[in-house]
């Protein structure tokens, strides 16, 4: 899963602010918010990364200090389920 669609330089990253999924977002940057929201959306317990630089990795792990807005996340999950045609019980 790639919360950045492959790159933070993609056009969607400039048109959408993922900080709306956070309770307080003033100090968090959009890539951090996207990473944190993606982890919570899918209930991620572990991630695997590969990098030549620890700077981007540290930036992402620093996002763990922020708190996800549970109600915003629940609304987004409902929208995704509705778009996929999934009922509240999980059946199609």
PDB file of N, CA and C in Angstrom:
ATOM      1  N   UNK A   1       0.836  -1.167   0.000  1.00  0.00           N
ATOM      2  CA  UNK A   1       0.000   0.000   0.000  1.00  0.00           C
ATOM      3  C   UNK A   1       0.879   1.228   0.000  1.00  0.00           C
ATOM      4  N   UNK A   2       0.577   2.184  -0.826  1.00  0.00           N
ATOM      5  CA  UNK A   2       1.350   3.415  -0.890  1.00  0.00           C
ATOM      6  C   UNK A   2       0.447   4.607  -0.623  1.00  0.00           C
ATOM      7  N   UNK A   3       0.530   5.207   0.564  1.00  0.00           N
ATOM      8  CA  UNK A   3      -0.344   6.341   0.852  1.00  0.00           C
ATOM      9  C   UNK A   3      -0.050   7.547  -0.022  1.00  0.00           C
ATOM     10  N   UNK A   4       1.065   7.542  -0.725  1.00  0.00           N
ATOM     11  CA  UNK A   4       1.426   8.675  -1.571  1.00  0.00           C
ATOM     12  C   UNK A   4       1.198   8.390  -3.050  1.00  0.00           C
ATOM     13  N   UNK A   5       0.603   7.264  -3.383  1.00  0.00           N
ATOM     14  CA  UNK A   5       0.370   6.934  -4.780  1.00  0.00           C
ATOM     15  C   UNK A   5       1.666   6.789  -5.542  1.00  0.00           C
ATOM     16  N   UNK A   6       2.742   6.468  -4.869  1.00  0.00           N
ATOM     17  CA  UNK A   6       4.038   6.292  -5.513  1.00  0.00           C
ATOM     18  C   UNK A   6       4.979   7.457  -5.300  1.00  0.00           C
ATOM     19  N   UNK A   7       4.424   8.680  -5.099  1.00  0.00           N
ATOM     20  CA  UNK A   7       5.280   9.844  -4.933  1.00  0.00           C
ATOM     21  C   UNK A   7       4.480  11.006  -4.364  1.00  0.00           C
ATOM     22  N   UNK A   8       5.102  11.766  -3.483  1.00  0.00           N
ATOM     23  CA  UNK A   8       4.434  12.959  -2.957  1.00  0.00           C
ATOM     24  C   UNK A   8       4.417  14.081  -3.991  1.00  0.00           C
ATOM     25  N   UNK A   9       5.049  13.864  -5.137  1.00  0.00           N
ATOM     26  CA  UNK A   9       5.039  14.863  -6.206  1.00  0.00           C
ATOM     27  C   UNK A   9       3.828  14.699  -7.125  1.00  0.00           C
ATOM     28  N   UNK A  10       3.024  13.644  -6.908  1.00  0.00           N
ATOM     29  CA  UNK A  10       1.834  13.415  -7.733  1.00  0.00           C
ATOM     30  C   UNK A  10       0.838  14.559  -7.536  1.00  0.00           C
ATOM     31  N   UNK A  11       0.066  14.906  -8.588  1.00  0.00           N
ATOM     32  CA  UNK A  11      -0.885  16.027  -8.494  1.00  0.00           C
ATOM     33  C   UNK A  11      -1.887  15.912  -7.358  1.00  0.00           C
ATOM     34  N   UNK A  12      -2.322  14.713  -7.023  1.00  0.00           N
ATOM     35  CA  UNK A  12      -3.315  14.568  -5.954  1.00  0.00           C
ATOM     36  C   UNK A  12      -2.778  15.106  -4.630  1.00  0.00           C
ATOM     37  N   UNK A  13      -1.495  15.025  -4.419  1.00  0.00           N
ATOM     38  CA  UNK A  13      -0.903  15.502  -3.169  1.00  0.00           C
ATOM     39  C   UNK A  13      -1.001  17.015  -3.022  1.00  0.00           C
ATOM     40  N   UNK A  14      -1.068  17.738  -4.121  1.00  0.00           N
ATOM     41  CA  UNK A  14      -1.208  19.191  -4.034  1.00  0.00           C
ATOM     42  C   UNK A  14      -2.667  19.625  -3.961  1.00  0.00           C
ATOM     43  N   UNK A  15      -3.601  18.725  -4.286  1.00  0.00           N
ATOM     44  CA  UNK A  15      -5.029  19.075  -4.286  1.00  0.00           C
ATOM     45  C   UNK A  15      -5.763  18.598  -3.044  1.00  0.00           C
ATOM     46  N   UNK A  16      -5.188  17.700  -2.282  1.00  0.00           N
ATOM     47  CA  UNK A  16      -5.861  17.125  -1.122  1.00  0.00           C
ATOM     48  C   UNK A  16      -4.976  17.250   0.111  1.00  0.00           C
ATOM     49  N   UNK A  17      -5.558  17.706   1.206  1.00  0.00           N
ATOM     50  CA  UNK A  17      -4.796  17.837   2.448  1.00  0.00           C
ATOM     51  C   UNK A  17      -5.224  16.749   3.428  1.00  0.00           C
ATOM     52  N   UNK A  18      -4.419  15.708   3.598  1.00  0.00           N
ATOM     53  CA  UNK A  18      -4.782  14.595   4.471  1.00  0.00           C
ATOM     54  C   UNK A  18      -4.785  14.956   5.956  1.00  0.00           C
ATOM     55  N   UNK A  19      -4.377  16.174   6.292  1.00  0.00           N
ATOM     56  CA  UNK A  19      -4.383  16.579   7.693  1.00  0.00           C
ATOM     57  C   UNK A  19      -5.798  16.660   8.260  1.00  0.00           C
ATOM     58  N   UNK A  20      -6.814  16.613   7.388  1.00  0.00           N
ATOM     59  CA  UNK A  20      -8.189  16.627   7.877  1.00  0.00           C
ATOM     60  C   UNK A  20      -8.514  15.368   8.675  1.00  0.00           C
ATOM     61  N   UNK A  21      -7.677  14.339   8.573  1.00  0.00           N
ATOM     62  CA  UNK A  21      -7.875  13.108   9.335  1.00  0.00           C
ATOM     63  C   UNK A  21      -7.243  13.172  10.731  1.00  0.00           C
ATOM     64  N   UNK A  22      -6.606  14.281  11.061  1.00  0.00           N
ATOM     65  CA  UNK A  22      -5.929  14.406  12.349  1.00  0.00           C
ATOM     66  C   UNK A  22      -6.683  15.334  13.284  1.00  0.00           C
ATOM     67  N   UNK A  23      -6.575  15.078  14.582  1.00  0.00           N
ATOM     68  CA  UNK A  23      -7.235  15.933  15.582  1.00  0.00           C
ATOM     69  C   UNK A  23      -6.562  17.291  15.642  1.00  0.00           C
ATOM     70  N   UNK A  24      -5.258  17.322  15.662  1.00  0.00           N
ATOM     71  CA  UNK A  24      -4.505  18.579  15.614  1.00  0.00           C
ATOM     72  C   UNK A  24      -3.474  18.424  14.514  1.00  0.00           C
ATOM     73  N   UNK A  25      -3.482  19.352  13.579  1.00  0.00           N
ATOM     74  CA  UNK A  25      -2.625  19.159  12.407  1.00  0.00           C
ATOM     75  C   UNK A  25      -1.685  20.322  12.135  1.00  0.00           C
ATOM     76  N   UNK A  26      -1.642  21.293  13.001  1.00  0.00           N
ATOM     77  CA  UNK A  26      -0.877  22.495  12.700  1.00  0.00           C
ATOM     78  C   UNK A  26       0.615  22.254  12.476  1.00  0.00           C
ATOM     79  N   UNK A  27       1.205  21.268  13.151  1.00  0.00           N
ATOM     80  CA  UNK A  27       2.643  21.032  12.997  1.00  0.00           C
ATOM     81  C   UNK A  27       2.966  19.860  12.081  1.00  0.00           C
ATOM     82  N   UNK A  28       1.961  19.156  11.643  1.00  0.00           N
ATOM     83  CA  UNK A  28       2.155  17.962  10.813  1.00  0.00           C
ATOM     84  C   UNK A  28       2.135  18.343   9.334  1.00  0.00           C
ATOM     85  N   UNK A  29       3.044  17.771   8.554  1.00  0.00           N
ATOM     86  CA  UNK A  29       3.019  18.059   7.119  1.00  0.00           C
ATOM     87  C   UNK A  29       2.142  17.023   6.399  1.00  0.00           C
ATOM     88  N   UNK A  30       1.702  17.319   5.175  1.00  0.00           N
ATOM     89  CA  UNK A  30       0.802  16.402   4.465  1.00  0.00           C
ATOM     90  C   UNK A  30       1.333  14.973   4.294  1.00  0.00           C
ATOM     91  N   UNK A  31       2.608  14.749   3.940  1.00  0.00           N
ATOM     92  CA  UNK A  31       3.063  13.363   3.839  1.00  0.00           C
ATOM     93  C   UNK A  31       2.967  12.615   5.173  1.00  0.00           C
ATOM     94  N   UNK A  32       3.278  13.283   6.275  1.00  0.00           N
ATOM     95  CA  UNK A  32       3.146  12.642   7.578  1.00  0.00           C
ATOM     96  C   UNK A  32       1.684  12.278   7.852  1.00  0.00           C
ATOM     97  N   UNK A  33       0.780  13.206   7.550  1.00  0.00           N
ATOM     98  CA  UNK A  33      -0.643  12.962   7.784  1.00  0.00           C
ATOM     99  C   UNK A  33      -1.156  11.821   6.912  1.00  0.00           C
ATOM    100  N   UNK A  34      -0.728  11.765   5.669  1.00  0.00           N
ATOM    101  CA  UNK A  34      -1.155  10.686   4.768  1.00  0.00           C
ATOM    102  C   UNK A  34      -0.660   9.340   5.280  1.00  0.00           C
ATOM    103  N   UNK A  35       0.568   9.298   5.729  1.00  0.00           N
ATOM    104  CA  UNK A  35       1.135   8.060   6.268  1.00  0.00           C
ATOM    105  C   UNK A  35       0.366   7.607   7.494  1.00  0.00           C
ATOM    106  N   UNK A  36       0.128   8.520   8.426  1.00  0.00           N
ATOM    107  CA  UNK A  36      -0.563   8.175   9.658  1.00  0.00           C
ATOM    108  C   UNK A  36      -2.003   7.750   9.389  1.00  0.00           C
ATOM    109  N   UNK A  37      -2.688   8.484   8.526  1.00  0.00           N
ATOM    110  CA  UNK A  37      -4.074   8.130   8.187  1.00  0.00           C
ATOM    111  C   UNK A  37      -4.133   6.764   7.506  1.00  0.00           C
ATOM    112  N   UNK A  38      -3.206   6.500   6.606  1.00  0.00           N
ATOM    113  CA  UNK A  38      -3.187   5.201   5.913  1.00  0.00           C
ATOM    114  C   UNK A  38      -2.966   4.064   6.902  1.00  0.00           C
ATOM    115  N   UNK A  39      -2.084   4.266   7.860  1.00  0.00           N
ATOM    116  CA  UNK A  39      -1.834   3.232   8.868  1.00  0.00           C
ATOM    117  C   UNK A  39      -3.073   2.970   9.700  1.00  0.00           C
ATOM    118  N   UNK A  40      -3.803   4.003  10.053  1.00  0.00           N
ATOM    119  CA  UNK A  40      -5.010   3.830  10.865  1.00  0.00           C
ATOM    120  C   UNK A  40      -6.182   3.324  10.041  1.00  0.00           C
ATOM    121  N   UNK A  41      -6.255   3.736   8.802  1.00  0.00           N
ATOM    122  CA  UNK A  41      -7.353   3.289   7.951  1.00  0.00           C
ATOM    123  C   UNK A  41      -7.331   1.776   7.794  1.00  0.00           C
ATOM    124  N   UNK A  42      -6.150   1.226   7.671  1.00  0.00           N
ATOM    125  CA  UNK A  42      -6.001  -0.212   7.450  1.00  0.00           C
ATOM    126  C   UNK A  42      -5.608  -0.965   8.718  1.00  0.00           C
ATOM    127  N   UNK A  43      -5.598  -0.292   9.866  1.00  0.00           N
ATOM    128  CA  UNK A  43      -5.198  -0.918  11.133  1.00  0.00           C
ATOM    129  C   UNK A  43      -3.845  -1.618  11.012  1.00  0.00           C
ATOM    130  N   UNK A  44      -2.858  -0.886  10.566  1.00  0.00           N
ATOM    131  CA  UNK A  44      -1.515  -1.411  10.346  1.00  0.00           C
ATOM    132  C   UNK A  44      -0.784  -1.584  11.682  1.00  0.00           C
ATOM    133  N   UNK A  45      -0.181  -2.733  11.851  1.00  0.00           N
ATOM    134  CA  UNK A  45       0.614  -3.001  13.046  1.00  0.00           C
ATOM    135  C   UNK A  45       2.112  -2.930  12.774  1.00  0.00           C
ATOM    136  N   UNK A  46       2.507  -3.078  11.513  1.00  0.00           N
ATOM    137  CA  UNK A  46       3.922  -3.054  11.151  1.00  0.00           C
ATOM    138  C   UNK A  46       4.054  -2.585   9.708  1.00  0.00           C
ATOM    139  N   UNK A  47       5.195  -1.985   9.395  1.00  0.00           N
ATOM    140  CA  UNK A  47       5.478  -1.564   8.025  1.00  0.00           C
ATOM    141  C   UNK A  47       6.887  -2.005   7.660  1.00  0.00           C
ATOM    142  N   UNK A  48       7.132  -2.123   6.373  1.00  0.00           N
ATOM    143  CA  UNK A  48       8.469  -2.429   5.874  1.00  0.00           C
ATOM    144  C   UNK A  48       8.873  -1.294   4.951  1.00  0.00           C
ATOM    145  N   UNK A  49      10.093  -0.837   5.089  1.00  0.00           N
ATOM    146  CA  UNK A  49      10.570   0.267   4.266  1.00  0.00           C
ATOM    147  C   UNK A  49      11.957  -0.035   3.743  1.00  0.00           C
ATOM    148  N   UNK A  50      12.296   0.659   2.702  1.00  0.00           N
ATOM    149  CA  UNK A  50      13.641   0.590   2.148  1.00  0.00           C
ATOM    150  C   UNK A  50      14.041   2.012   1.786  1.00  0.00           C
ATOM    151  N   UNK A  51      15.186   2.419   2.255  1.00  0.00           N
ATOM    152  CA  UNK A  51      15.616   3.788   1.988  1.00  0.00           C
ATOM    153  C   UNK A  51      17.134   3.884   2.071  1.00  0.00           C
ATOM    154  N   UNK A  52      17.658   4.842   1.347  1.00  0.00           N
ATOM    155  CA  UNK A  52      19.084   5.131   1.421  1.00  0.00           C
ATOM    156  C   UNK A  52      19.364   6.252   2.416  1.00  0.00           C
ATOM    157  N   UNK A  53      18.289   6.887   2.888  1.00  0.00           N
ATOM    158  CA  UNK A  53      18.418   8.011   3.800  1.00  0.00           C
ATOM    159  C   UNK A  53      17.444   7.825   4.961  1.00  0.00           C
ATOM    160  N   UNK A  54      17.896   8.105   6.151  1.00  0.00           N
ATOM    161  CA  UNK A  54      17.013   7.983   7.311  1.00  0.00           C
ATOM    162  C   UNK A  54      16.104   9.196   7.490  1.00  0.00           C
ATOM    163  N   UNK A  55      16.347  10.273   6.753  1.00  0.00           N
ATOM    164  CA  UNK A  55      15.551  11.493   6.915  1.00  0.00           C
ATOM    165  C   UNK A  55      14.068  11.257   6.611  1.00  0.00           C
ATOM    166  N   UNK A  56      13.705  10.682   5.456  1.00  0.00           N
ATOM    167  CA  UNK A  56      12.284  10.446   5.200  1.00  0.00           C
ATOM    168  C   UNK A  56      11.663   9.461   6.194  1.00  0.00           C
ATOM    169  N   UNK A  57      12.407   8.468   6.597  1.00  0.00           N
ATOM    170  CA  UNK A  57      11.903   7.501   7.558  1.00  0.00           C
ATOM    171  C   UNK A  57      11.643   8.174   8.908  1.00  0.00           C
ATOM    172  N   UNK A  58      12.560   9.016   9.344  1.00  0.00           N
ATOM    173  CA  UNK A  58      12.373   9.734  10.608  1.00  0.00           C
ATOM    174  C   UNK A  58      11.153  10.651  10.517  1.00  0.00           C
ATOM    175  N   UNK A  59      10.965  11.279   9.378  1.00  0.00           N
ATOM    176  CA  UNK A  59       9.810  12.160   9.199  1.00  0.00           C
ATOM    177  C   UNK A  59       8.505  11.371   9.362  1.00  0.00           C
ATOM    178  N   UNK A  60       8.465  10.172   8.781  1.00  0.00           N
ATOM    179  CA  UNK A  60       7.260   9.359   8.902  1.00  0.00           C
ATOM    180  C   UNK A  60       7.063   8.857  10.335  1.00  0.00           C
ATOM    181  N   UNK A  61       8.121   8.392  10.972  1.00  0.00           N
ATOM    182  CA  UNK A  61       7.962   7.908  12.340  1.00  0.00           C
ATOM    183  C   UNK A  61       7.621   9.047  13.295  1.00  0.00           C
ATOM    184  N   UNK A  62       8.058  10.247  12.993  1.00  0.00           N
ATOM    185  CA  UNK A  62       7.685  11.399  13.816  1.00  0.00           C
ATOM    186  C   UNK A  62       6.183  11.667  13.756  1.00  0.00           C
ATOM    187  N   UNK A  63       5.529  11.222  12.682  1.00  0.00           N
ATOM    188  CA  UNK A  63       4.082  11.438  12.561  1.00  0.00           C
ATOM    189  C   UNK A  63       3.304  10.669  13.616  1.00  0.00           C
ATOM    190  N   UNK A  64       3.928   9.666  14.220  1.00  0.00           N
ATOM    191  CA  UNK A  64       3.238   8.853  15.215  1.00  0.00           C
ATOM    192  C   UNK A  64       2.890   9.639  16.476  1.00  0.00           C
ATOM    193  N   UNK A  65       3.458  10.829  16.624  1.00  0.00           N
ATOM    194  CA  UNK A  65       3.121  11.659  17.789  1.00  0.00           C
ATOM    195  C   UNK A  65       1.767  12.354  17.620  1.00  0.00           C
ATOM    196  N   UNK A  66       1.232  12.369  16.423  1.00  0.00           N
ATOM    197  CA  UNK A  66      -0.049  13.033  16.165  1.00  0.00           C
ATOM    198  C   UNK A  66      -1.202  12.054  16.373  1.00  0.00           C
ATOM    199  N   UNK A  67      -2.371  12.611  16.637  1.00  0.00           N
ATOM    200  CA  UNK A  67      -3.548  11.786  16.922  1.00  0.00           C
ATOM    201  C   UNK A  67      -4.540  11.850  15.767  1.00  0.00           C
ATOM    202  N   UNK A  68      -4.983  10.686  15.328  1.00  0.00           N
ATOM    203  CA  UNK A  68      -5.966  10.587  14.257  1.00  0.00           C
ATOM    204  C   UNK A  68      -7.341  10.960  14.807  1.00  0.00           C
ATOM    205  N   UNK A  69      -8.124  11.667  14.013  1.00  0.00           N
ATOM    206  CA  UNK A  69      -9.506  12.004  14.371  1.00  0.00           C
ATOM    207  C   UNK A  69     -10.370  10.785  14.050  1.00  0.00           C
ATOM    208  N   UNK A  70     -10.774  10.060  15.090  1.00  0.00           N
ATOM    209  CA  UNK A  70     -11.511   8.809  14.912  1.00  0.00           C
ATOM    210  C   UNK A  70     -12.826   9.011  14.168  1.00  0.00           C
ATOM    211  N   UNK A  71     -13.518  10.111  14.409  1.00  0.00           N
ATOM    212  CA  UNK A  71     -14.792  10.333  13.722  1.00  0.00           C
ATOM    213  C   UNK A  71     -14.577  10.631  12.242  1.00  0.00           C
ATOM    214  N   UNK A  72     -13.529  11.371  11.909  1.00  0.00           N
ATOM    215  CA  UNK A  72     -13.227  11.631  10.497  1.00  0.00           C
ATOM    216  C   UNK A  72     -12.851  10.331   9.793  1.00  0.00           C
ATOM    217  N   UNK A  73     -12.107   9.485  10.478  1.00  0.00           N
ATOM    218  CA  UNK A  73     -11.705   8.204   9.902  1.00  0.00           C
ATOM    219  C   UNK A  73     -12.923   7.297   9.701  1.00  0.00           C
ATOM    220  N   UNK A  74     -13.849   7.306  10.656  1.00  0.00           N
ATOM    221  CA  UNK A  74     -15.064   6.483  10.539  1.00  0.00           C
ATOM    222  C   UNK A  74     -15.922   6.965   9.372  1.00  0.00           C
ATOM    223  N   UNK A  75     -16.034   8.274   9.214  1.00  0.00           N
ATOM    224  CA  UNK A  75     -16.801   8.814   8.082  1.00  0.00           C
ATOM    225  C   UNK A  75     -16.161   8.407   6.760  1.00  0.00           C
ATOM    226  N   UNK A  76     -14.849   8.468   6.690  1.00  0.00           N
ATOM    227  CA  UNK A  76     -14.144   8.102   5.463  1.00  0.00           C
ATOM    228  C   UNK A  76     -14.323   6.609   5.157  1.00  0.00           C
ATOM    229  N   UNK A  77     -14.244   5.768   6.188  1.00  0.00           N
ATOM    230  CA  UNK A  77     -14.477   4.326   5.982  1.00  0.00           C
ATOM    231  C   UNK A  77     -15.885   4.072   5.448  1.00  0.00           C
ATOM    232  N   UNK A  78     -16.875   4.783   5.988  1.00  0.00           N
ATOM    233  CA  UNK A  78     -18.252   4.624   5.495  1.00  0.00           C
ATOM    234  C   UNK A  78     -18.360   5.045   4.036  1.00  0.00           C
ATOM    235  N   UNK A  79     -17.729   6.158   3.680  1.00  0.00           N
ATOM    236  CA  UNK A  79     -17.749   6.604   2.280  1.00  0.00           C
ATOM    237  C   UNK A  79     -17.106   5.574   1.361  1.00  0.00           C
ATOM    238  N   UNK A  80     -15.987   5.015   1.785  1.00  0.00           N
ATOM    239  CA  UNK A  80     -15.320   3.987   0.978  1.00  0.00           C
ATOM    240  C   UNK A  80     -16.206   2.758   0.826  1.00  0.00           C
ATOM    241  N   UNK A  81     -16.844   2.346   1.918  1.00  0.00           N
ATOM    242  CA  UNK A  81     -17.719   1.178   1.873  1.00  0.00           C
ATOM    243  C   UNK A  81     -18.912   1.433   0.955  1.00  0.00           C
ATOM    244  N   UNK A  82     -19.507   2.623   1.058  1.00  0.00           N
ATOM    245  CA  UNK A  82     -20.639   2.963   0.189  1.00  0.00           C
ATOM    246  C   UNK A  82     -20.214   2.960  -1.279  1.00  0.00           C
ATOM    247  N   UNK A  83     -19.052   3.527  -1.555  1.00  0.00           N
ATOM    248  CA  UNK A  83     -18.560   3.563  -2.934  1.00  0.00           C
ATOM    249  C   UNK A  83     -18.294   2.169  -3.473  1.00  0.00           C
ATOM    250  N   UNK A  84     -17.901   1.259  -2.582  1.00  0.00           N
ATOM    251  CA  UNK A  84     -17.619  -0.125  -2.994  1.00  0.00           C
ATOM    252  C   UNK A  84     -18.875  -0.990  -2.974  1.00  0.00           C
ATOM    253  N   UNK A  85     -19.985  -0.425  -2.490  1.00  0.00           N
ATOM    254  CA  UNK A  85     -21.224  -1.187  -2.437  1.00  0.00           C
ATOM    255  C   UNK A  85     -21.259  -2.213  -1.326  1.00  0.00           C
ATOM    256  N   UNK A  86     -20.536  -1.966  -0.239  1.00  0.00           N
ATOM    257  CA  UNK A  86     -20.468  -2.895   0.884  1.00  0.00           C
ATOM    258  C   UNK A  86     -21.431  -2.423   1.960  1.00  0.00           C
ATOM    259  N   UNK A  87     -22.240  -3.356   2.478  1.00  0.00           N
ATOM    260  CA  UNK A  87     -23.185  -3.021   3.538  1.00  0.00           C
ATOM    261  C   UNK A  87     -22.456  -2.912   4.869  1.00  0.00           C
ATOM    262  N   UNK A  88     -23.163  -2.494   5.901  1.00  0.00           N
ATOM    263  CA  UNK A  88     -22.573  -2.374   7.236  1.00  0.00           C
ATOM    264  C   UNK A  88     -22.087  -3.712   7.774  1.00  0.00           C
ATOM    265  N   UNK A  89     -22.649  -4.808   7.301  1.00  0.00           N
ATOM    266  CA  UNK A  89     -22.235  -6.129   7.768  1.00  0.00           C
ATOM    267  C   UNK A  89     -21.019  -6.639   7.009  1.00  0.00           C
ATOM    268  N   UNK A  90     -20.615  -5.897   5.969  1.00  0.00           N
ATOM    269  CA  UNK A  90     -19.454  -6.295   5.190  1.00  0.00           C
ATOM    270  C   UNK A  90     -19.800  -7.098   3.954  1.00  0.00           C
ATOM    271  N   UNK A  91     -21.091  -7.407   3.767  1.00  0.00           N
ATOM    272  CA  UNK A  91     -21.516  -8.184   2.580  1.00  0.00           C
ATOM    273  C   UNK A  91     -21.770  -7.253   1.418  1.00  0.00           C
ATOM    274  N   UNK A  92     -21.553  -7.755   0.233  1.00  0.00           N
ATOM    275  CA  UNK A  92     -21.828  -6.976  -0.984  1.00  0.00           C
ATOM    276  C   UNK A  92     -23.224  -7.234  -1.442  1.00  0.00           C
TER     277      UNK A  92
END
